[in-house]
PDB file of N, CA and C in Angstrom:
ATOM      1  N   UNK A   1      27.743  26.414  43.677  1.00 50.00           N
ATOM      2  CA  UNK A   1      26.315  26.174  43.591  1.00 50.00           C
ATOM      3  C   UNK A   1      25.799  26.438  42.183  1.00 50.00           C
ATOM      4  N   UNK A   2      26.278  27.531  41.536  1.00 53.00           N
ATOM      5  CA  UNK A   2      25.849  27.834  40.181  1.00 53.00           C
ATOM      6  C   UNK A   2      26.296  26.759  39.202  1.00 53.00           C
ATOM      7  N   UNK A   3      27.499  26.189  39.444  1.00 48.00           N
ATOM      8  CA  UNK A   3      27.998  25.131  38.580  1.00 48.00           C
ATOM      9  C   UNK A   3      27.060  23.926  38.617  1.00 48.00           C
ATOM     10  N   UNK A   4      26.583  23.576  39.812  1.00 49.00           N
ATOM     11  CA  UNK A   4      25.680  22.432  39.948  1.00 49.00           C
ATOM     12  C   UNK A   4      24.360  22.690  39.214  1.00 49.00           C
ATOM     13  N   UNK A   5      23.805  23.886  39.321  1.00 49.00           N
ATOM     14  CA  UNK A   5      22.563  24.223  38.623  1.00 49.00           C
ATOM     15  C   UNK A   5      22.782  24.201  37.113  1.00 49.00           C
ATOM     16  N   UNK A   6      23.925  24.709  36.666  1.00 51.00           N
ATOM     17  CA  UNK A   6      24.240  24.737  35.247  1.00 51.00           C
ATOM     18  C   UNK A   6      24.383  23.324  34.694  1.00 51.00           C
ATOM     19  N   UNK A   7      25.048  22.464  35.453  1.00 44.00           N
ATOM     20  CA  UNK A   7      25.229  21.081  35.047  1.00 44.00           C
ATOM     21  C   UNK A   7      23.880  20.373  34.982  1.00 44.00           C
ATOM     22  N   UNK A   8      23.029  20.592  35.962  1.00 49.00           N
ATOM     23  CA  UNK A   8      21.697  19.983  35.967  1.00 49.00           C
ATOM     24  C   UNK A   8      20.887  20.446  34.757  1.00 49.00           C
ATOM     25  N   UNK A   9      20.929  21.737  34.451  1.00 52.00           N
ATOM     26  CA  UNK A   9      20.194  22.280  33.307  1.00 52.00           C
ATOM     27  C   UNK A   9      20.713  21.668  32.001  1.00 52.00           C
ATOM     28  N   UNK A  10      22.023  21.486  31.909  1.00 50.00           N
ATOM     29  CA  UNK A  10      22.609  20.890  30.701  1.00 50.00           C
ATOM     30  C   UNK A  10      22.161  19.445  30.538  1.00 50.00           C
ATOM     31  N   UNK A  11      22.182  18.696  31.629  1.00 43.00           N
ATOM     32  CA  UNK A  11      21.764  17.293  31.579  1.00 43.00           C
ATOM     33  C   UNK A  11      20.294  17.188  31.190  1.00 43.00           C
ATOM     34  N   UNK A  12      19.454  18.045  31.756  1.00 47.00           N
ATOM     35  CA  UNK A  12      18.032  18.042  31.426  1.00 47.00           C
ATOM     36  C   UNK A  12      17.833  18.394  29.956  1.00 47.00           C
ATOM     37  N   UNK A  13      18.537  19.394  29.459  1.00 50.00           N
ATOM     38  CA  UNK A  13      18.406  19.801  28.055  1.00 50.00           C
ATOM     39  C   UNK A  13      18.845  18.674  27.118  1.00 50.00           C
ATOM     40  N   UNK A  14      19.951  18.013  27.448  1.00 46.00           N
ATOM     41  CA  UNK A  14      20.412  16.889  26.626  1.00 46.00           C
ATOM     42  C   UNK A  14      19.405  15.744  26.652  1.00 46.00           C
ATOM     43  N   UNK A  15      18.855  15.484  27.820  1.00 51.00           N
ATOM     44  CA  UNK A  15      17.860  14.423  27.944  1.00 51.00           C
ATOM     45  C   UNK A  15      16.631  14.713  27.113  1.00 51.00           C
ATOM     46  N   UNK A  16      16.165  15.954  27.132  1.00 48.00           N
ATOM     47  CA  UNK A  16      14.999  16.329  26.329  1.00 48.00           C
ATOM     48  C   UNK A  16      15.299  16.234  24.833  1.00 48.00           C
ATOM     49  N   UNK A  17      16.486  16.668  24.433  1.00 49.00           N
ATOM     50  CA  UNK A  17      16.855  16.599  23.022  1.00 49.00           C
ATOM     51  C   UNK A  17      16.968  15.152  22.564  1.00 49.00           C
ATOM     52  N   UNK A  18      17.556  14.313  23.390  1.00 47.00           N
ATOM     53  CA  UNK A  18      17.681  12.892  23.055  1.00 47.00           C
ATOM     54  C   UNK A  18      16.310  12.243  22.975  1.00 47.00           C
ATOM     55  N   UNK A  19      15.445  12.551  23.905  1.00 52.00           N
ATOM     56  CA  UNK A  19      14.093  12.000  23.899  1.00 52.00           C
ATOM     57  C   UNK A  19      13.326  12.414  22.653  1.00 52.00           C
ATOM     58  N   UNK A  20      13.467  13.656  22.243  1.00 47.00           N
ATOM     59  CA  UNK A  20      12.795  14.131  21.031  1.00 47.00           C
ATOM     60  C   UNK A  20      13.332  13.400  19.808  1.00 47.00           C
ATOM     61  N   UNK A  21      14.638  13.171  19.780  1.00 48.00           N
ATOM     62  CA  UNK A  21      15.234  12.441  18.658  1.00 48.00           C
ATOM     63  C   UNK A  21      14.744  11.012  18.606  1.00 48.00           C
ATOM     64  N   UNK A  22      14.657  10.369  19.753  1.00 43.00           N
ATOM     65  CA  UNK A  22      14.158   9.005  19.787  1.00 43.00           C
ATOM     66  C   UNK A  22      12.696   8.944  19.387  1.00 43.00           C
ATOM     67  N   UNK A  23      11.926   9.923  19.812  1.00 46.00           N
ATOM     68  CA  UNK A  23      10.514   9.962  19.446  1.00 46.00           C
ATOM     69  C   UNK A  23      10.348  10.122  17.943  1.00 46.00           C
ATOM     70  N   UNK A  24      11.155  10.979  17.339  1.00 46.00           N
ATOM     71  CA  UNK A  24      11.074  11.167  15.886  1.00 46.00           C
ATOM     72  C   UNK A  24      11.502   9.906  15.161  1.00 46.00           C
ATOM     73  N   UNK A  25      12.528   9.232  15.662  1.00 46.00           N
ATOM     74  CA  UNK A  25      12.977   7.986  15.036  1.00 46.00           C
ATOM     75  C   UNK A  25      11.915   6.905  15.154  1.00 46.00           C
ATOM     76  N   UNK A  26      11.261   6.830  16.310  1.00 49.00           N
ATOM     77  CA  UNK A  26      10.210   5.832  16.497  1.00 49.00           C
ATOM     78  C   UNK A  26       9.041   6.102  15.563  1.00 49.00           C
ATOM     79  N   UNK A  27       8.716   7.363  15.352  1.00 51.00           N
ATOM     80  CA  UNK A  27       7.621   7.697  14.444  1.00 51.00           C
ATOM     81  C   UNK A  27       7.973   7.339  13.007  1.00 51.00           C
ATOM     82  N   UNK A  28       9.231   7.534  12.648  1.00 57.00           N
ATOM     83  CA  UNK A  28       9.655   7.234  11.287  1.00 57.00           C
ATOM     84  C   UNK A  28       9.617   5.737  11.011  1.00 57.00           C
ATOM     85  N   UNK A  29       9.814   4.922  12.040  1.00 66.00           N
ATOM     86  CA  UNK A  29       9.837   3.473  11.872  1.00 66.00           C
ATOM     87  C   UNK A  29       8.612   2.801  12.492  1.00 66.00           C
ATOM     88  N   UNK A  30       7.536   3.518  12.590  1.00 85.00           N
ATOM     89  CA  UNK A  30       6.333   2.964  13.217  1.00 85.00           C
ATOM     90  C   UNK A  30       5.792   1.789  12.408  1.00 85.00           C
ATOM     91  N   UNK A  31       5.232   0.843  13.106  1.00 93.00           N
ATOM     92  CA  UNK A  31       4.648  -0.323  12.447  1.00 93.00           C
ATOM     93  C   UNK A  31       3.290   0.012  11.850  1.00 93.00           C
ATOM     94  N   UNK A  32       3.000  -0.659  10.760  1.00 97.00           N
ATOM     95  CA  UNK A  32       1.677  -0.588  10.151  1.00 97.00           C
ATOM     96  C   UNK A  32       1.009  -1.942  10.361  1.00 97.00           C
ATOM     97  N   UNK A  33      -0.312  -1.960  10.298  1.00 97.00           N
ATOM     98  CA  UNK A  33      -1.036  -3.209  10.503  1.00 97.00           C
ATOM     99  C   UNK A  33      -1.969  -3.461   9.323  1.00 97.00           C
ATOM    100  N   UNK A  34      -2.005  -4.698   8.893  1.00 97.00           N
ATOM    101  CA  UNK A  34      -2.925  -5.158   7.860  1.00 97.00           C
ATOM    102  C   UNK A  34      -3.794  -6.240   8.479  1.00 97.00           C
ATOM    103  N   UNK A  35      -5.093  -6.237   8.188  1.00 97.00           N
ATOM    104  CA  UNK A  35      -6.020  -7.218   8.771  1.00 97.00           C
ATOM    105  C   UNK A  35      -6.891  -7.842   7.688  1.00 97.00           C
ATOM    106  N   UNK A  36      -7.306  -9.061   7.945  1.00 97.00           N
ATOM    107  CA  UNK A  36      -8.279  -9.727   7.093  1.00 97.00           C
ATOM    108  C   UNK A  36      -9.174 -10.588   7.968  1.00 97.00           C
ATOM    109  N   UNK A  37     -10.382 -10.815   7.530  1.00 97.00           N
ATOM    110  CA  UNK A  37     -11.294 -11.706   8.242  1.00 97.00           C
ATOM    111  C   UNK A  37     -11.770 -12.770   7.268  1.00 97.00           C
ATOM    112  N   UNK A  38     -11.583 -14.030   7.641  1.00 97.00           N
ATOM    113  CA  UNK A  38     -11.912 -15.148   6.767  1.00 97.00           C
ATOM    114  C   UNK A  38     -12.781 -16.146   7.527  1.00 97.00           C
ATOM    115  N   UNK A  39     -13.416 -17.025   6.777  1.00 97.00           N
ATOM    116  CA  UNK A  39     -14.334 -17.982   7.408  1.00 97.00           C
ATOM    117  C   UNK A  39     -13.628 -19.207   7.994  1.00 97.00           C
ATOM    118  N   UNK A  40     -12.449 -19.558   7.453  1.00 97.00           N
ATOM    119  CA  UNK A  40     -11.725 -20.730   7.968  1.00 97.00           C
ATOM    120  C   UNK A  40     -10.284 -20.363   8.284  1.00 97.00           C
ATOM    121  N   UNK A  41      -9.661 -21.187   9.113  1.00 97.00           N
ATOM    122  CA  UNK A  41      -8.258 -20.976   9.455  1.00 97.00           C
ATOM    123  C   UNK A  41      -7.379 -21.070   8.211  1.00 97.00           C
ATOM    124  N   UNK A  42      -7.673 -22.045   7.370  1.00 97.00           N
ATOM    125  CA  UNK A  42      -6.898 -22.236   6.151  1.00 97.00           C
ATOM    126  C   UNK A  42      -6.984 -21.010   5.237  1.00 97.00           C
ATOM    127  N   UNK A  43      -8.163 -20.479   5.063  1.00 97.00           N
ATOM    128  CA  UNK A  43      -8.344 -19.284   4.231  1.00 97.00           C
ATOM    129  C   UNK A  43      -7.629 -18.083   4.849  1.00 97.00           C
ATOM    130  N   UNK A  44      -7.647 -18.008   6.166  1.00 98.00           N
ATOM    131  CA  UNK A  44      -6.975 -16.909   6.861  1.00 98.00           C
ATOM    132  C   UNK A  44      -5.471 -16.947   6.585  1.00 98.00           C
ATOM    133  N   UNK A  45      -4.868 -18.124   6.799  1.00 98.00           N
ATOM    134  CA  UNK A  45      -3.421 -18.244   6.586  1.00 98.00           C
ATOM    135  C   UNK A  45      -3.050 -18.071   5.121  1.00 98.00           C
ATOM    136  N   UNK A  46      -3.877 -18.527   4.227  1.00 98.00           N
ATOM    137  CA  UNK A  46      -3.610 -18.350   2.799  1.00 98.00           C
ATOM    138  C   UNK A  46      -3.586 -16.862   2.447  1.00 98.00           C
ATOM    139  N   UNK A  47      -4.539 -16.116   2.970  1.00 98.00           N
ATOM    140  CA  UNK A  47      -4.610 -14.681   2.730  1.00 98.00           C
ATOM    141  C   UNK A  47      -3.417 -13.952   3.357  1.00 98.00           C
ATOM    142  N   UNK A  48      -3.087 -14.322   4.593  1.00 98.00           N
ATOM    143  CA  UNK A  48      -1.952 -13.703   5.282  1.00 98.00           C
ATOM    144  C   UNK A  48      -0.656 -13.999   4.530  1.00 98.00           C
ATOM    145  N   UNK A  49      -0.459 -15.243   4.132  1.00 98.00           N
ATOM    146  CA  UNK A  49       0.774 -15.605   3.425  1.00 98.00           C
ATOM    147  C   UNK A  49       0.914 -14.860   2.096  1.00 98.00           C
ATOM    148  N   UNK A  50      -0.181 -14.714   1.372  1.00 98.00           N
ATOM    149  CA  UNK A  50      -0.138 -13.982   0.106  1.00 98.00           C
ATOM    150  C   UNK A  50       0.240 -12.520   0.339  1.00 98.00           C
ATOM    151  N   UNK A  51      -0.305 -11.933   1.399  1.00 98.00           N
ATOM    152  CA  UNK A  51       0.016 -10.532   1.701  1.00 98.00           C
ATOM    153  C   UNK A  51       1.460 -10.383   2.162  1.00 98.00           C
ATOM    154  N   UNK A  52       1.975 -11.352   2.925  1.00 98.00           N
ATOM    155  CA  UNK A  52       3.377 -11.307   3.369  1.00 98.00           C
ATOM    156  C   UNK A  52       4.293 -11.288   2.142  1.00 98.00           C
ATOM    157  N   UNK A  53       4.019 -12.145   1.173  1.00 98.00           N
ATOM    158  CA  UNK A  53       4.827 -12.175  -0.050  1.00 98.00           C
ATOM    159  C   UNK A  53       4.785 -10.813  -0.735  1.00 98.00           C
ATOM    160  N   UNK A  54       3.602 -10.222  -0.833  1.00 98.00           N
ATOM    161  CA  UNK A  54       3.453  -8.907  -1.452  1.00 98.00           C
ATOM    162  C   UNK A  54       4.247  -7.842  -0.692  1.00 98.00           C
ATOM    163  N   UNK A  55       4.132  -7.841   0.626  1.00 98.00           N
ATOM    164  CA  UNK A  55       4.849  -6.850   1.437  1.00 98.00           C
ATOM    165  C   UNK A  55       6.355  -6.994   1.286  1.00 98.00           C
ATOM    166  N   UNK A  56       6.850  -8.231   1.312  1.00 98.00           N
ATOM    167  CA  UNK A  56       8.290  -8.464   1.181  1.00 98.00           C
ATOM    168  C   UNK A  56       8.787  -8.041  -0.202  1.00 98.00           C
ATOM    169  N   UNK A  57       8.011  -8.317  -1.224  1.00 97.00           N
ATOM    170  CA  UNK A  57       8.396  -7.900  -2.584  1.00 97.00           C
ATOM    171  C   UNK A  57       8.506  -6.388  -2.700  1.00 97.00           C
ATOM    172  N   UNK A  58       7.700  -5.682  -1.925  1.00 97.00           N
ATOM    173  CA  UNK A  58       7.728  -4.215  -1.945  1.00 97.00           C
ATOM    174  C   UNK A  58       8.790  -3.637  -1.013  1.00 97.00           C
ATOM    175  N   UNK A  59       9.575  -4.507  -0.373  1.00 96.00           N
ATOM    176  CA  UNK A  59      10.679  -4.042   0.462  1.00 96.00           C
ATOM    177  C   UNK A  59      10.319  -3.751   1.907  1.00 96.00           C
ATOM    178  N   UNK A  60       9.171  -4.212   2.357  1.00 97.00           N
ATOM    179  CA  UNK A  60       8.779  -3.999   3.751  1.00 97.00           C
ATOM    180  C   UNK A  60       9.383  -5.069   4.645  1.00 97.00           C
ATOM    181  N   UNK A  61       9.435  -4.786   5.917  1.00 97.00           N
ATOM    182  CA  UNK A  61       9.911  -5.741   6.916  1.00 97.00           C
ATOM    183  C   UNK A  61       8.694  -6.265   7.679  1.00 97.00           C
ATOM    184  N   UNK A  62       8.458  -7.567   7.618  1.00 98.00           N
ATOM    185  CA  UNK A  62       7.334  -8.169   8.337  1.00 98.00           C
ATOM    186  C   UNK A  62       7.791  -8.495   9.749  1.00 98.00           C
ATOM    187  N   UNK A  63       7.069  -7.980  10.734  1.00 97.00           N
ATOM    188  CA  UNK A  63       7.442  -8.151  12.134  1.00 97.00           C
ATOM    189  C   UNK A  63       6.668  -9.266  12.827  1.00 97.00           C
ATOM    190  N   UNK A  64       5.405  -9.473  12.439  1.00 97.00           N
ATOM    191  CA  UNK A  64       4.588 -10.473  13.115  1.00 97.00           C
ATOM    192  C   UNK A  64       3.395 -10.835  12.246  1.00 97.00           C
ATOM    193  N   UNK A  65       3.029 -12.119  12.277  1.00 98.00           N
ATOM    194  CA  UNK A  65       1.802 -12.564  11.608  1.00 98.00           C
ATOM    195  C   UNK A  65       1.009 -13.416  12.584  1.00 98.00           C
ATOM    196  N   UNK A  66      -0.309 -13.426  12.408  1.00 98.00           N
ATOM    197  CA  UNK A  66      -1.152 -14.257  13.264  1.00 98.00           C
ATOM    198  C   UNK A  66      -2.527 -14.430  12.624  1.00 98.00           C
ATOM    199  N   UNK A  67      -3.102 -15.612  12.818  1.00 97.00           N
ATOM    200  CA  UNK A  67      -4.504 -15.871  12.499  1.00 97.00           C
ATOM    201  C   UNK A  67      -5.109 -16.496  13.740  1.00 97.00           C
ATOM    202  N   UNK A  68      -6.194 -15.933  14.221  1.00 97.00           N
ATOM    203  CA  UNK A  68      -6.813 -16.487  15.423  1.00 97.00           C
ATOM    204  C   UNK A  68      -8.330 -16.465  15.272  1.00 97.00           C
ATOM    205  N   UNK A  69      -8.956 -17.391  15.982  1.00 96.00           N
ATOM    206  CA  UNK A  69     -10.399 -17.513  15.922  1.00 96.00           C
ATOM    207  C   UNK A  69     -11.106 -16.338  16.576  1.00 96.00           C
ATOM    208  N   UNK A  70     -12.243 -15.995  16.009  1.00 95.00           N
ATOM    209  CA  UNK A  70     -13.091 -14.928  16.536  1.00 95.00           C
ATOM    210  C   UNK A  70     -14.311 -15.598  17.159  1.00 95.00           C
ATOM    211  N   UNK A  71     -14.713 -15.141  18.333  1.00 94.00           N
ATOM    212  CA  UNK A  71     -15.847 -15.760  19.016  1.00 94.00           C
ATOM    213  C   UNK A  71     -17.123 -15.645  18.184  1.00 94.00           C
ATOM    214  N   UNK A  72     -18.008 -16.602  18.385  1.00 92.00           N
ATOM    215  CA  UNK A  72     -19.291 -16.592  17.673  1.00 92.00           C
ATOM    216  C   UNK A  72     -20.073 -15.314  17.976  1.00 92.00           C
ATOM    217  N   UNK A  73     -19.952 -14.822  19.207  1.00 92.00           N
ATOM    218  CA  UNK A  73     -20.658 -13.597  19.599  1.00 92.00           C
ATOM    219  C   UNK A  73     -20.178 -12.392  18.785  1.00 92.00           C
ATOM    220  N   UNK A  74     -18.928 -12.455  18.335  1.00 93.00           N
ATOM    221  CA  UNK A  74     -18.365 -11.357  17.541  1.00 93.00           C
ATOM    222  C   UNK A  74     -18.468 -11.635  16.045  1.00 93.00           C
ATOM    223  N   UNK A  75     -19.188 -12.669  15.679  1.00 93.00           N
ATOM    224  CA  UNK A  75     -19.404 -12.956  14.262  1.00 93.00           C
ATOM    225  C   UNK A  75     -18.688 -14.183  13.740  1.00 93.00           C
ATOM    226  N   UNK A  76     -17.828 -14.775  14.563  1.00 94.00           N
ATOM    227  CA  UNK A  76     -17.122 -15.989  14.167  1.00 94.00           C
ATOM    228  C   UNK A  76     -16.071 -15.753  13.104  1.00 94.00           C
ATOM    229  N   UNK A  77     -15.498 -16.845  12.614  1.00 96.00           N
ATOM    230  CA  UNK A  77     -14.465 -16.774  11.596  1.00 96.00           C
ATOM    231  C   UNK A  77     -13.077 -16.652  12.195  1.00 96.00           C
ATOM    232  N   UNK A  78     -12.161 -16.174  11.386  1.00 98.00           N
ATOM    233  CA  UNK A  78     -10.758 -16.035  11.791  1.00 98.00           C
ATOM    234  C   UNK A  78     -10.243 -14.670  11.370  1.00 98.00           C
ATOM    235  N   UNK A  79      -9.500 -14.045  12.264  1.00 98.00           N
ATOM    236  CA  UNK A  79      -8.921 -12.731  12.004  1.00 98.00           C
ATOM    237  C   UNK A  79      -7.422 -12.905  11.772  1.00 98.00           C
ATOM    238  N   UNK A  80      -6.974 -12.448  10.623  1.00 98.00           N
ATOM    239  CA  UNK A  80      -5.547 -12.471  10.302  1.00 98.00           C
ATOM    240  C   UNK A  80      -4.963 -11.087  10.462  1.00 98.00           C
ATOM    241  N   UNK A  81      -3.760 -11.017  11.038  1.00 98.00           N
ATOM    242  CA  UNK A  81      -3.109  -9.729  11.292  1.00 98.00           C
ATOM    243  C   UNK A  81      -1.646  -9.837  10.881  1.00 98.00           C
ATOM    244  N   UNK A  82      -1.159  -8.776  10.248  1.00 98.00           N
ATOM    245  CA  UNK A  82       0.254  -8.653   9.931  1.00 98.00           C
ATOM    246  C   UNK A  82       0.724  -7.299  10.450  1.00 98.00           C
ATOM    247  N   UNK A  83       1.813  -7.290  11.205  1.00 98.00           N
ATOM    248  CA  UNK A  83       2.476  -6.052  11.593  1.00 98.00           C
ATOM    249  C   UNK A  83       3.716  -5.950  10.734  1.00 98.00           C
ATOM    250  N   UNK A  84       3.900  -4.800  10.099  1.00 98.00           N
ATOM    251  CA  UNK A  84       5.061  -4.613   9.244  1.00 98.00           C
ATOM    252  C   UNK A  84       5.531  -3.171   9.309  1.00 98.00           C
ATOM    253  N   UNK A  85       6.752  -2.965   8.870  1.00 97.00           N
ATOM    254  CA  UNK A  85       7.283  -1.598   8.811  1.00 97.00           C
ATOM    255  C   UNK A  85       7.869  -1.355   7.432  1.00 97.00           C
ATOM    256  N   UNK A  86       7.767  -0.129   7.015  1.00 90.00           N
ATOM    257  CA  UNK A  86       8.313   0.254   5.721  1.00 90.00           C
ATOM    258  C   UNK A  86       9.781   0.576   5.878  1.00 90.00           C
ATOM    259  N   UNK A  87      10.565   0.135   4.938  1.00 80.00           N
ATOM    260  CA  UNK A  87      12.010   0.408   4.991  1.00 80.00           C
ATOM    261  C   UNK A  87      12.317   1.728   4.331  1.00 80.00           C
TER     262      UNK A  87
END
């Protein structure tokens, strides 16, 4: 019976240690976000593309880009977003 409790405690301790390690690794590689708001789709993509080039030149990894329309109720225009991570 003691062996079973000891084994369970060991498994739980290893699981907690592994989880903490994964959490620290995830924090170290967390994504950053860059945003821009432009009046036209073309201006939005031009701004996003220029920033992507800048980020790549600085050694960052670009994970996702998007430009999407913003409703008139929210002020209209286009919102550009880049998700990236630092290497």
